[in-house]
Each structure stands twice: as C-alpha cells, then as structure tokens.
PDB file of C-alpha atoms in Angstrom:
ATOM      1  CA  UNK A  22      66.421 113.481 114.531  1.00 75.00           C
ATOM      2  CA  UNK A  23      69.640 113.580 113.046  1.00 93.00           C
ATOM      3  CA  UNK A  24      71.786 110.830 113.031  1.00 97.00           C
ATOM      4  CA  UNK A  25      74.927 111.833 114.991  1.00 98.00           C
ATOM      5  CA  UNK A  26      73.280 113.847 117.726  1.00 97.00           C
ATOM      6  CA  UNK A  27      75.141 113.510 121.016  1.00 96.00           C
ATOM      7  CA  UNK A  28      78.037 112.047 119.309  1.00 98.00           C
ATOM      8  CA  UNK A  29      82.053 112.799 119.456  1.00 98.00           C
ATOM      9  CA  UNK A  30      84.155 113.829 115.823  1.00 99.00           C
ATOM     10  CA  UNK A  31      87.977 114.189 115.533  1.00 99.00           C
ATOM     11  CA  UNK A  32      88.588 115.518 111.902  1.00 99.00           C
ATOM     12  CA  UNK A  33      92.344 116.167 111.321  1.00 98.00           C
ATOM     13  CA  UNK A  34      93.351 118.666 108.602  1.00 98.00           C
ATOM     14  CA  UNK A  35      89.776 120.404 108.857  1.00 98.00           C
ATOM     15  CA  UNK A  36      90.803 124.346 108.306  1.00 98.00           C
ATOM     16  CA  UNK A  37      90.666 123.756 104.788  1.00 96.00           C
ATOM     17  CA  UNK A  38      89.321 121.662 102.003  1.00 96.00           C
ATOM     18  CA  UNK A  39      88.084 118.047 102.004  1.00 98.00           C
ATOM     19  CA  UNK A  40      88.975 118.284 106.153  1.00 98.00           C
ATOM     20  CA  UNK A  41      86.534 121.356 106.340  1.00 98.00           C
ATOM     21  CA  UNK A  42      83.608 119.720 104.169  1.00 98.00           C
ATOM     22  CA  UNK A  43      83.951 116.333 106.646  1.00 98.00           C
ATOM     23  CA  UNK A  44      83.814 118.766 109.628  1.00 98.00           C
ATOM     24  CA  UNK A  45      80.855 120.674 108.587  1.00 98.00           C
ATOM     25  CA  UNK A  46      78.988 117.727 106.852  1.00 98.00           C
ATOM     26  CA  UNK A  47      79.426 115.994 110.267  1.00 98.00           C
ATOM     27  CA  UNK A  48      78.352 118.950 112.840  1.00 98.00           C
ATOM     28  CA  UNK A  49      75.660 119.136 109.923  1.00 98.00           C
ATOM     29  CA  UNK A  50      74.222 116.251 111.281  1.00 98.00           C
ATOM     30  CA  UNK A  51      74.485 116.600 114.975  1.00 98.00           C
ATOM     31  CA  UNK A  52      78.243 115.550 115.416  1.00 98.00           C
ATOM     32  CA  UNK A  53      80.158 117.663 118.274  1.00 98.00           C
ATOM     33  CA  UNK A  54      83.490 118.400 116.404  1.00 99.00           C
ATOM     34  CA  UNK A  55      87.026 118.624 117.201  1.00 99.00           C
ATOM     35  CA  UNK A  56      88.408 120.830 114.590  1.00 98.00           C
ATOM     36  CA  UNK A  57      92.400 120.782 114.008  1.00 98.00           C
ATOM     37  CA  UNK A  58      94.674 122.375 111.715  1.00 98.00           C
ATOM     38  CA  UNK A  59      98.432 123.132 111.467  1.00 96.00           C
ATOM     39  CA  UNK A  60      97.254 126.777 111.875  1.00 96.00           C
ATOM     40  CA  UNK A  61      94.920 128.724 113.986  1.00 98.00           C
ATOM     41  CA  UNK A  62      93.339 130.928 111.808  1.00 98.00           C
ATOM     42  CA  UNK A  63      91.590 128.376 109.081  1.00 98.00           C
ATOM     43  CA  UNK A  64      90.730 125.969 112.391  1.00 98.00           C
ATOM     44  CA  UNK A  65      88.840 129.315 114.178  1.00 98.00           C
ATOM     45  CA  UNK A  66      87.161 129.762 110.781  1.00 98.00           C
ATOM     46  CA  UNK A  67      85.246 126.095 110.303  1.00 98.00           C
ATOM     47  CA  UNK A  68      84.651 126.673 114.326  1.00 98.00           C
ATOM     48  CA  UNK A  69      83.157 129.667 113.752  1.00 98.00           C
ATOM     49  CA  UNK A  70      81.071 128.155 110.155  1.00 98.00           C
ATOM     50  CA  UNK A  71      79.801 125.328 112.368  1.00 98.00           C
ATOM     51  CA  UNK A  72      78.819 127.205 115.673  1.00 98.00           C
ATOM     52  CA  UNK A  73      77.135 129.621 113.372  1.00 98.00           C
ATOM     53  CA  UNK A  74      75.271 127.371 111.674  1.00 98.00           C
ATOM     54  CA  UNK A  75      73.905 126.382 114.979  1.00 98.00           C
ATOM     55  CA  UNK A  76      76.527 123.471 115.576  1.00 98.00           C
ATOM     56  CA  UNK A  77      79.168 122.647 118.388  1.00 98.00           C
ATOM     57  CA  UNK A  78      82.841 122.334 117.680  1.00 98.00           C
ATOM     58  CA  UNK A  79      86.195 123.413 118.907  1.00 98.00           C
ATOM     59  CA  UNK A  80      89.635 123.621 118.071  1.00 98.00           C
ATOM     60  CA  UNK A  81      92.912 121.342 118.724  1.00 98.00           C
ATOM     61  CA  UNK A  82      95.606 123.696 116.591  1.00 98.00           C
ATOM     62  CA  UNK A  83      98.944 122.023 115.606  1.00 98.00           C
ATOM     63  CA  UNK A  84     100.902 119.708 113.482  1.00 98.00           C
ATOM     64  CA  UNK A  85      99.601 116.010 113.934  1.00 98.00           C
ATOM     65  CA  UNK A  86     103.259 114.768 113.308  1.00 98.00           C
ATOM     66  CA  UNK A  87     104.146 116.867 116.677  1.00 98.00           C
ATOM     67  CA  UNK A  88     105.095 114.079 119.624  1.00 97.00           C
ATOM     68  CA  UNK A  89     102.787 115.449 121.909  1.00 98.00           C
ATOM     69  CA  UNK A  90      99.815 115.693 118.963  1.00 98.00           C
ATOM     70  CA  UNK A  91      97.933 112.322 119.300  1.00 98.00           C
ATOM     71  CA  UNK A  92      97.298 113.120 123.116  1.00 98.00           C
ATOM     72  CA  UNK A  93      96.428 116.546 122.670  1.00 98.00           C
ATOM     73  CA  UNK A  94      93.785 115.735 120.208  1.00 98.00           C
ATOM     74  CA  UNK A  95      92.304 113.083 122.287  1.00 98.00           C
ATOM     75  CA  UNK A  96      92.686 115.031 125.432  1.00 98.00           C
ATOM     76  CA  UNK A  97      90.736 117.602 123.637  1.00 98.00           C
ATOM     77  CA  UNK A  98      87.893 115.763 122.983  1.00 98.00           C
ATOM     78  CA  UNK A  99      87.619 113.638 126.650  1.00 98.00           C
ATOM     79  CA  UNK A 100      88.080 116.804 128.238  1.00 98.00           C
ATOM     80  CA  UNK A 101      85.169 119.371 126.157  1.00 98.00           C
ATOM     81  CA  UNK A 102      82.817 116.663 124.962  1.00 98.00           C
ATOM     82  CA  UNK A 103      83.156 113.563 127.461  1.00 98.00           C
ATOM     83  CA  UNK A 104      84.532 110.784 125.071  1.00 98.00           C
ATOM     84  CA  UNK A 105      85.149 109.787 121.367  1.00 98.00           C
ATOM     85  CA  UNK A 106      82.587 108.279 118.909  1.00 98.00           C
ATOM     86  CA  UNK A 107      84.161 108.882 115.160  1.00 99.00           C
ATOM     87  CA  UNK A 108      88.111 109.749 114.209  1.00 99.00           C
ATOM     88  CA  UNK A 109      88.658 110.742 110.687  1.00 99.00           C
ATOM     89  CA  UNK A 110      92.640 110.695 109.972  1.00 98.00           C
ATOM     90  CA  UNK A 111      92.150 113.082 106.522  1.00 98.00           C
ATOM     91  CA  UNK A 112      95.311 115.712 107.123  1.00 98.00           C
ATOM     92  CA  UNK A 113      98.114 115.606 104.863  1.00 96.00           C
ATOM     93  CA  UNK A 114      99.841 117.067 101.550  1.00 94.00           C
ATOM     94  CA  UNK A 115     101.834 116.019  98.689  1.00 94.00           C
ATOM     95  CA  UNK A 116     105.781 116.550  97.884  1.00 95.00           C
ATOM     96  CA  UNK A 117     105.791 115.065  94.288  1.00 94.00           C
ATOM     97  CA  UNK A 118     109.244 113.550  92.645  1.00 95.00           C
ATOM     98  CA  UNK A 119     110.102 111.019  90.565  1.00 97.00           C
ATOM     99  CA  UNK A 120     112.013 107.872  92.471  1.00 97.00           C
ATOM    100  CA  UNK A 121     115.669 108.947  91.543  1.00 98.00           C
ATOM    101  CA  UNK A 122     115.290 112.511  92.081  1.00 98.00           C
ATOM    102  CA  UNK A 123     112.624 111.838  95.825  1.00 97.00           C
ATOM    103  CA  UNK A 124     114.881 112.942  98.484  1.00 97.00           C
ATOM    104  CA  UNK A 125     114.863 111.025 102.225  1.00 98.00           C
ATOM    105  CA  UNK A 126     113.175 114.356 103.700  1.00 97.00           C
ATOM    106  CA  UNK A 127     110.259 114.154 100.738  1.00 97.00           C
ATOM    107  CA  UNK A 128     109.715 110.442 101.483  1.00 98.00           C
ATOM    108  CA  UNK A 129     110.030 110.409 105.696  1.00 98.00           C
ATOM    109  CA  UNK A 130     107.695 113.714 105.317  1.00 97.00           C
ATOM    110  CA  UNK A 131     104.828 112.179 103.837  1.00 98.00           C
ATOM    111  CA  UNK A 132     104.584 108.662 105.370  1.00 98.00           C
ATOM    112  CA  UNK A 133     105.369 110.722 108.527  1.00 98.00           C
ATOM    113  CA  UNK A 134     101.805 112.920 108.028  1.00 98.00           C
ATOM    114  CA  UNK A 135      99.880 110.097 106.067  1.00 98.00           C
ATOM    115  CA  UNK A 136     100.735 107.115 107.656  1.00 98.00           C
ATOM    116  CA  UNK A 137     102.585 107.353 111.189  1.00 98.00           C
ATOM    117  CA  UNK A 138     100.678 110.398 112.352  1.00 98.00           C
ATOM    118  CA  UNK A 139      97.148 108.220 111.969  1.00 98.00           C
ATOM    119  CA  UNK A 140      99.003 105.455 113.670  1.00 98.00           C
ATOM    120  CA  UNK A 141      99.812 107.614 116.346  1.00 98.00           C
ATOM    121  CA  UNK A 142      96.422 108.958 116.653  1.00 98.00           C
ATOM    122  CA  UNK A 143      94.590 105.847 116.644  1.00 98.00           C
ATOM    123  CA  UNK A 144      96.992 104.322 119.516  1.00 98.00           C
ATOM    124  CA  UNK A 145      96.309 107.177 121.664  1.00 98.00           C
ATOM    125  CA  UNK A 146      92.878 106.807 121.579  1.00 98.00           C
ATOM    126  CA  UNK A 147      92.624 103.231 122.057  1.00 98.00           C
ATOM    127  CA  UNK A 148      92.469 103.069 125.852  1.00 98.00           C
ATOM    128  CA  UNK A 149      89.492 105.639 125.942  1.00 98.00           C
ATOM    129  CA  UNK A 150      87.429 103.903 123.001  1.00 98.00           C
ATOM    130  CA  UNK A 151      88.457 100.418 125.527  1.00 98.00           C
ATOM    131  CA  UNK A 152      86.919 101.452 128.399  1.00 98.00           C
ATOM    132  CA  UNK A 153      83.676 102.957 126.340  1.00 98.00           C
ATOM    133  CA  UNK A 154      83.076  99.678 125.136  1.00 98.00           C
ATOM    134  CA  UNK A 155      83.964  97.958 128.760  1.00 97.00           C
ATOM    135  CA  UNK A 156      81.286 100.047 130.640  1.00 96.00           C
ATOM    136  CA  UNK A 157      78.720  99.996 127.653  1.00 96.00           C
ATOM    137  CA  UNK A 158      79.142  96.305 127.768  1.00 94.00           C
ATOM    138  CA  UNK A 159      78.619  96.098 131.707  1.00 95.00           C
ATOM    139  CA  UNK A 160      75.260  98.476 131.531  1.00 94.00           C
ATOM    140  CA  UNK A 161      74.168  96.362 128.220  1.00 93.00           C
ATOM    141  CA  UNK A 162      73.828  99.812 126.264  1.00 92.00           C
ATOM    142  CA  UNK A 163      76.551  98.882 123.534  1.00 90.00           C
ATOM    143  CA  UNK A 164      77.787 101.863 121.001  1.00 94.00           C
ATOM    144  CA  UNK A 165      79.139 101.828 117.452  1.00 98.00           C
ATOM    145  CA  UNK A 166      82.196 103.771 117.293  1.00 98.00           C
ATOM    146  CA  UNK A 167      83.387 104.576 113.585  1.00 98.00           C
ATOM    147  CA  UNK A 168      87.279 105.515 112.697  1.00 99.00           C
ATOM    148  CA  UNK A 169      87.549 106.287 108.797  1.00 99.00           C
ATOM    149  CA  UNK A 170      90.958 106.490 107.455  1.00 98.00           C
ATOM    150  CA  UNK A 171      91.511 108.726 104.532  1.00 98.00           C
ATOM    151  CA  UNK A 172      93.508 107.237 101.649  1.00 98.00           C
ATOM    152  CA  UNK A 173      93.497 107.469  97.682  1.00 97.00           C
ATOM    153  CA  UNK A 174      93.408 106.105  94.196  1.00 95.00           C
ATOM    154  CA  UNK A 175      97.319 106.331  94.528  1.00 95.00           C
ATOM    155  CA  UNK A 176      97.106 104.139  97.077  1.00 97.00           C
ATOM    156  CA  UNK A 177      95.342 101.079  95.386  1.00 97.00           C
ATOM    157  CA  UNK A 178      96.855 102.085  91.899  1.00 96.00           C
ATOM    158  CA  UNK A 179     100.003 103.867  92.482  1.00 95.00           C
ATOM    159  CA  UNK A 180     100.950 107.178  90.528  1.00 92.00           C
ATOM    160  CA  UNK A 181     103.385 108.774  88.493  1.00 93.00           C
ATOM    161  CA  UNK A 182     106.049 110.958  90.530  1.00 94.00           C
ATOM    162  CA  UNK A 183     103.913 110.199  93.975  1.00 95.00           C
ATOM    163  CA  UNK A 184     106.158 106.923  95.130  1.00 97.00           C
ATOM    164  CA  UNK A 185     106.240 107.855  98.813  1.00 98.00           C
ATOM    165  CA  UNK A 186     102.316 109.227  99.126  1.00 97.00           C
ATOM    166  CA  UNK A 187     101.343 106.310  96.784  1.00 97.00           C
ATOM    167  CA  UNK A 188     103.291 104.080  99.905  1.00 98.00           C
ATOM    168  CA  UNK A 189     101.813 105.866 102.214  1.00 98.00           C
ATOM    169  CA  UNK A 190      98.123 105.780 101.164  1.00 98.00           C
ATOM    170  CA  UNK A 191      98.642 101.886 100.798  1.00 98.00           C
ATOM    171  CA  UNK A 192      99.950 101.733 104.453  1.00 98.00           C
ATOM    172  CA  UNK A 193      96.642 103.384 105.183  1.00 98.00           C
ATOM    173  CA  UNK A 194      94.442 100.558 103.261  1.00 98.00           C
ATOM    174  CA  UNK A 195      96.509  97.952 105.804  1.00 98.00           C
ATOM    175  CA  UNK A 196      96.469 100.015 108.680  1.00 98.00           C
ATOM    176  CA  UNK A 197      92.420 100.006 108.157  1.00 98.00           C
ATOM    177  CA  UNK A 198      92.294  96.303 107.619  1.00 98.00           C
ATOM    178  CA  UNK A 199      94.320  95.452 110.527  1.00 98.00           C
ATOM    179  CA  UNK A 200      92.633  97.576 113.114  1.00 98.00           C
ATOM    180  CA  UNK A 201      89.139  96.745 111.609  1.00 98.00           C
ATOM    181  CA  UNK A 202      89.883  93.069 113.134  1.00 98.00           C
ATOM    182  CA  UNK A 203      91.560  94.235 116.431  1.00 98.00           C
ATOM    183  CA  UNK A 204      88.917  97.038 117.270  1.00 98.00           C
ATOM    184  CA  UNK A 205      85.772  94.574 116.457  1.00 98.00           C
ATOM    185  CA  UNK A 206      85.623  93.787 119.918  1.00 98.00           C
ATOM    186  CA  UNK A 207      85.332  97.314 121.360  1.00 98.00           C
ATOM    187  CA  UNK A 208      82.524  97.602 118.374  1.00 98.00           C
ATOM    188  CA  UNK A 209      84.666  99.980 116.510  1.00 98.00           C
ATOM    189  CA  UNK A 210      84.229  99.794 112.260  1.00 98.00           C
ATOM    190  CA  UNK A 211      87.373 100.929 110.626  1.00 99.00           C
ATOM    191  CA  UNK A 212      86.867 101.682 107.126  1.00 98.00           C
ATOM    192  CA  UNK A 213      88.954 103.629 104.739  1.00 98.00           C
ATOM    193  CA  UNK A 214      87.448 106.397 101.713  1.00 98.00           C
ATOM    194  CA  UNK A 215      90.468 106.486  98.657  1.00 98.00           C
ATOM    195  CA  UNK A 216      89.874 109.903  96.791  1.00 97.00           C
ATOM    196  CA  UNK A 217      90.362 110.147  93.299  1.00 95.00           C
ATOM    197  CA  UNK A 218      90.530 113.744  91.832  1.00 94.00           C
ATOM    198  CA  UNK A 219      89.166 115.830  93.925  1.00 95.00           C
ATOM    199  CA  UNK A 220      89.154 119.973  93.391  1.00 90.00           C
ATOM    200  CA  UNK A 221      91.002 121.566  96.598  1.00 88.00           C
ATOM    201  CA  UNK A 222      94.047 124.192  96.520  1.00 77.00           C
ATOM    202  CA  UNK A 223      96.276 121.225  96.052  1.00 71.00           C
ATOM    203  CA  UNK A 224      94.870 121.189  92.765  1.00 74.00           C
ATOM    204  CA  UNK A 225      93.496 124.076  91.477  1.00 71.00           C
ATOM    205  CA  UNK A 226      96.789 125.946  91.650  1.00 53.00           C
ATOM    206  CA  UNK A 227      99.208 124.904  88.754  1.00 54.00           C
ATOM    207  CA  UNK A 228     102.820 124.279  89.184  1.00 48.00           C
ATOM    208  CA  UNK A 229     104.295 125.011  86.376  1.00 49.00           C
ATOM    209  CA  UNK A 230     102.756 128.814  87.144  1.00 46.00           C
ATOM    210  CA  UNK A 231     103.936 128.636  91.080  1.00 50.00           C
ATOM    211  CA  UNK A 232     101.602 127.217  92.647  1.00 65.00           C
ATOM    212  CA  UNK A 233     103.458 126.676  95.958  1.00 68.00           C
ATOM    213  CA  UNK A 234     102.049 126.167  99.858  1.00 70.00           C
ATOM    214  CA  UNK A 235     104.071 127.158 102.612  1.00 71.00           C
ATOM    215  CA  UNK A 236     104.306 124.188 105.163  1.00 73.00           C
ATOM    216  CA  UNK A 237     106.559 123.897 108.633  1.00 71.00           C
ATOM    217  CA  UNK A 238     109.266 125.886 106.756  1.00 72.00           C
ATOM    218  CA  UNK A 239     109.014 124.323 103.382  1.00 75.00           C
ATOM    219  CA  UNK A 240     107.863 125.911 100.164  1.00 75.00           C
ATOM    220  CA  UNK A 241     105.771 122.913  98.555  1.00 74.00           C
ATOM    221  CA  UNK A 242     104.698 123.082  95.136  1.00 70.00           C
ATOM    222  CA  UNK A 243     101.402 122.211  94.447  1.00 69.00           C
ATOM    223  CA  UNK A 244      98.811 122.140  91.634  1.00 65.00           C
ATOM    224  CA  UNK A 245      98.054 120.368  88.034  1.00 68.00           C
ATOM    225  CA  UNK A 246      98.814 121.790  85.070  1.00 65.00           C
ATOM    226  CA  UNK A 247      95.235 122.677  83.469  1.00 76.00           C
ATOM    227  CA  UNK A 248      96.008 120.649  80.486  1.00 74.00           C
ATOM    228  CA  UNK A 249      96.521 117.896  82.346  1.00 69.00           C
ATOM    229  CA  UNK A 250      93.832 118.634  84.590  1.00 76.00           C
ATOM    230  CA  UNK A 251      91.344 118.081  81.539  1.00 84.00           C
ATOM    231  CA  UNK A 252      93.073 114.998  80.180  1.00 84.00           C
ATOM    232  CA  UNK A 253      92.636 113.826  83.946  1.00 85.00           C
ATOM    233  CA  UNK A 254      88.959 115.074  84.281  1.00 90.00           C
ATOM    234  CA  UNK A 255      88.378 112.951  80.645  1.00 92.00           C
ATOM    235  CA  UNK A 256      89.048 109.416  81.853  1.00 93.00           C
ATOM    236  CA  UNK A 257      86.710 110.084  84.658  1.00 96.00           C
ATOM    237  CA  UNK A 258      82.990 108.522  84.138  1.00 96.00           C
ATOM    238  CA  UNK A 259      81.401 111.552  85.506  1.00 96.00           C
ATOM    239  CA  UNK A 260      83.380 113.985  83.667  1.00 95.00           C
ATOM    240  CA  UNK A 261      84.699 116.052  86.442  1.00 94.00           C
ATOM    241  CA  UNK A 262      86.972 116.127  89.220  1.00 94.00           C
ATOM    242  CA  UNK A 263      84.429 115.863  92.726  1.00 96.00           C
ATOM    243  CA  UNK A 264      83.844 118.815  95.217  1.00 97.00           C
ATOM    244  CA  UNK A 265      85.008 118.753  98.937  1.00 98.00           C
ATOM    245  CA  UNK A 266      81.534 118.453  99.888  1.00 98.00           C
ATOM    246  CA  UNK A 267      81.233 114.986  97.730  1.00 98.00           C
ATOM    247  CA  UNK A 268      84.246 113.742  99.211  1.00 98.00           C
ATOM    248  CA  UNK A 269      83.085 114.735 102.730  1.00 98.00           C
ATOM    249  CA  UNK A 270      79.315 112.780 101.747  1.00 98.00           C
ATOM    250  CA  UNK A 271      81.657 109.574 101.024  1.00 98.00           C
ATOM    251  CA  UNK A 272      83.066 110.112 104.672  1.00 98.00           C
ATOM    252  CA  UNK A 273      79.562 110.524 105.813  1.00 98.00           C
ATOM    253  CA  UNK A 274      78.361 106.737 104.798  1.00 98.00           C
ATOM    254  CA  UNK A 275      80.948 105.180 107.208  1.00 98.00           C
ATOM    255  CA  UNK A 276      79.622 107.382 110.126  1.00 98.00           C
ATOM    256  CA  UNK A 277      76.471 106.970 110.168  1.00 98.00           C
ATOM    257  CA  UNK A 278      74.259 104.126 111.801  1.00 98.00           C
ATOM    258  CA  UNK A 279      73.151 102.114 108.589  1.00 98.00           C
ATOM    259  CA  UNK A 280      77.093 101.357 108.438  1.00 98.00           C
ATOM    260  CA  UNK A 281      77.108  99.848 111.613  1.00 98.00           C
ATOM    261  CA  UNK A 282      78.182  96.036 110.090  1.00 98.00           C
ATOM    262  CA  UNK A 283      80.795  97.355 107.974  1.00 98.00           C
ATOM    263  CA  UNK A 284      84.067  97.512 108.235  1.00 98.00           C
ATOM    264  CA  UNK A 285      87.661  96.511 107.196  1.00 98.00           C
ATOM    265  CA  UNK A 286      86.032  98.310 103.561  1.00 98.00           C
ATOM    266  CA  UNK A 287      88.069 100.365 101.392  1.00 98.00           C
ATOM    267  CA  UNK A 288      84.953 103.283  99.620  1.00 98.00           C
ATOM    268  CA  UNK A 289      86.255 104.819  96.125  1.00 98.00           C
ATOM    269  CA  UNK A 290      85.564 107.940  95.531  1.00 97.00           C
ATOM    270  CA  UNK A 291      86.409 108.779  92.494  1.00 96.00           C
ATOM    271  CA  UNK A 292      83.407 109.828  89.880  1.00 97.00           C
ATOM    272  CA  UNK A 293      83.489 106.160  88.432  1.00 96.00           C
ATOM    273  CA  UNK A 294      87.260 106.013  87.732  1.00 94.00           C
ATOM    274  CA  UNK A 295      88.749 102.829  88.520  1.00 88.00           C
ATOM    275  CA  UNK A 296      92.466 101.867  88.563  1.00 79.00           C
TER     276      UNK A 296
END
C-alpha cells in the first residue's frame, strides 16, 4: 500500500521545478494534492501529469504573498479533500545584488515570498491541524501531520550577492525550529530540507546571456554563468548539481511514516557539499 494513501498535500510553487517534482513524487505515493502556482497554466499542467498518472490533485492559482493567499490555500484543501495532513512551503525566487547596490524592494520581495508568506501559511492552517489533533485525541486514533519548510545552503552558509534570500532561508531554519516545539502537541513534525545546487530554470539559464523571468511585473534575471556553473558543480562530492526529482525524494523522507519522531531537523541536500 503506499504510504500516503488517504492523505492531504499543500505544495506551494508546484507548476514548475523542484515544486512540481514534490507534487508528483507525493501524489506518486498516494498523497491527494493541492497544486498552486502564481499562474494557471503550469498549475493545470502538474494537475493534469498527476490525474493522468492515475493520481488526485487540484489547483489553488495565485501569488502566496497575496493577503487573502494563506486562506485560500487552506480553504482549498478543507473544502475538496476534508482536512490537511502535509504543507510543503517550497515557492519562491531569487533577486541577486550585492549589499550596497540590494535595493528595499529586492530585500522586502524575497523575505516577503520566502519567509512571511510560509508564516502566513502555517498560521492559517493552525486552527484546522488543532482541531484534527483535538478529535483524533478524543476517538484515541492519533495522526502524524508533517509541515516541511523549504530552505537552502544559503541559509546555513550564507552566499555571495544573495544577502536578503540568504536572511530569508535562515528565518526559515528558525521558523522550523520554533514551530517544531509549538506544533508537538497537535503531533505535527516540522522539519526543514536546505537545497544546495539544484538544476531548475533558475539555473540553467545564464545571466550574463539574458536569462530573465518575468514575475508580478518585474523582469528578474536569473541563471549561472556556465563557467561558474562547473567551478560550482566541482566542489560538490557527487560531481553534479541534483535533479528536481532528488530534491523532491529529500522532501519525501520527512513525509512519510518512518519520520514520524523527527522533527525540529534541518535535511541537506546538497550532493555531499557542506558549508
């Protein structure tokens, strides 16, 4: 039987890359998913991969720094699938400057999507992981929930030019750490995965060619230089930079049962690279 069968997934930023590997690794495996994206068109997409791989998922479209976000997403999930088992907070970007030249818009926009928009998340579906554990606790059937919290090798090492997602993706690590110890009671784990190089479109494409995203009205450039890409892909153990898939089977350990008695953890994922 597999091991999330009859079980509740919010992935955030799952149109696309690492998001879309979590979504489908975790519908893979019996996990009903909620599916969101900032657009509609890559969110209908890993819908449609996971129903037509014989799975069940739907679709909460928008930008999870929107006010009305957190409860949408929740809502979304109460309201098609009856509750909430796992929330993955993975969604988010990069806006890359050195310190003196970071503007207040590049540093409020990423601790915004990497750091308050989890918060807000996590808040909002606090009452309805509460009363889960209240009524499991009354009939004696108690359930692990599982929240993992996406952060990054920036965030335990810090990185060149990345002062306000390295901040961010350290808030993350405390965030996890904090809630780990206030959610033990409603037997929630809260566990964090830090990526190290991973190969998406945030890295594939090279800035210094124009490599550039489009995102709520900005033009965000994106990418590594391939030089620097194999200088980066040398100090790595493994050799390479990981897959989406990997970095969604990293994901996968904190959701599944034989994780049950751990949390508070921060998981590197990073090929053997340590910081």
């Amino acid at each position: 039987m597999a091991k999330l069968n009859g079980k509740t997934a919010l992935v955030t930023g799952s149109g696309r890359g690492i998001g879309k590997a979590i979504a489908q690794k975790l519908a893979a495996d019996g996990a009903r998913v909620v599916v969101n994206d900032l657009d509609s068109a890559p969110a209908q997409e890993t819908v449609a991969s996971i129903t037509q791989a014989g799975g069940q998922a739907t679709a909460c479209v928008g930008s999870v720094v929107d006010t009305d976000f957190p409860e949408r997403f929740v809502g979304t999930a109460v309201d098609t699938y009856g509750g909430i088992d796992i929330i993955v907070n993975n969604a988010g970007y990069t806006w890359d400057s050195v310190v003196q030249k970071m503007t207040d818009e590049q540093w409020d926009a990423i601790l915004d999507v990497h750091l308050k928009a989890p918060f807000r998340i996590l808040r909002a579906a606090q009452p309805v992981l509460a009363s889960a554990a209240k009524r499991e606790r009354e009939t004696g059937s108690v359930r692990c929930r599982k929240v993992v919290n996406i952060s990054s090798m920036a965030g335990t090492g810090g990185n060149p030019g990345q002062a306000n997602y390295s901040a961010a993706k350290a808030g993350m690590i405390g965030l996890t750490k904090t809630l780990a110890k206030e959610w033990g009671r409603y037997n929630v784990t809260v566990n964090t995965v830090a990526f190290g190089l991973i190969r998406t479109r945030l890295t594939e494409a090279t800035a210094d060619t124009g490599g550039s995203i489009e995102l709520e009205g900005r033009t965000i450039k994106v990418g590594v230089n391939p030089e620097l890409m194999a200088t980066m892909e040398r100090s790595i153990p493994l050799g390479r930079g990981g897959t989406p898939e990997e970095a969604a089977g990293a994901v996968y350990l904190f959701c599944i049962p034989e994780s049950d008695y751990i949390s508070g953890q921060t998981l590197l994922c990073g090929g053997g690279f340590v910081v």
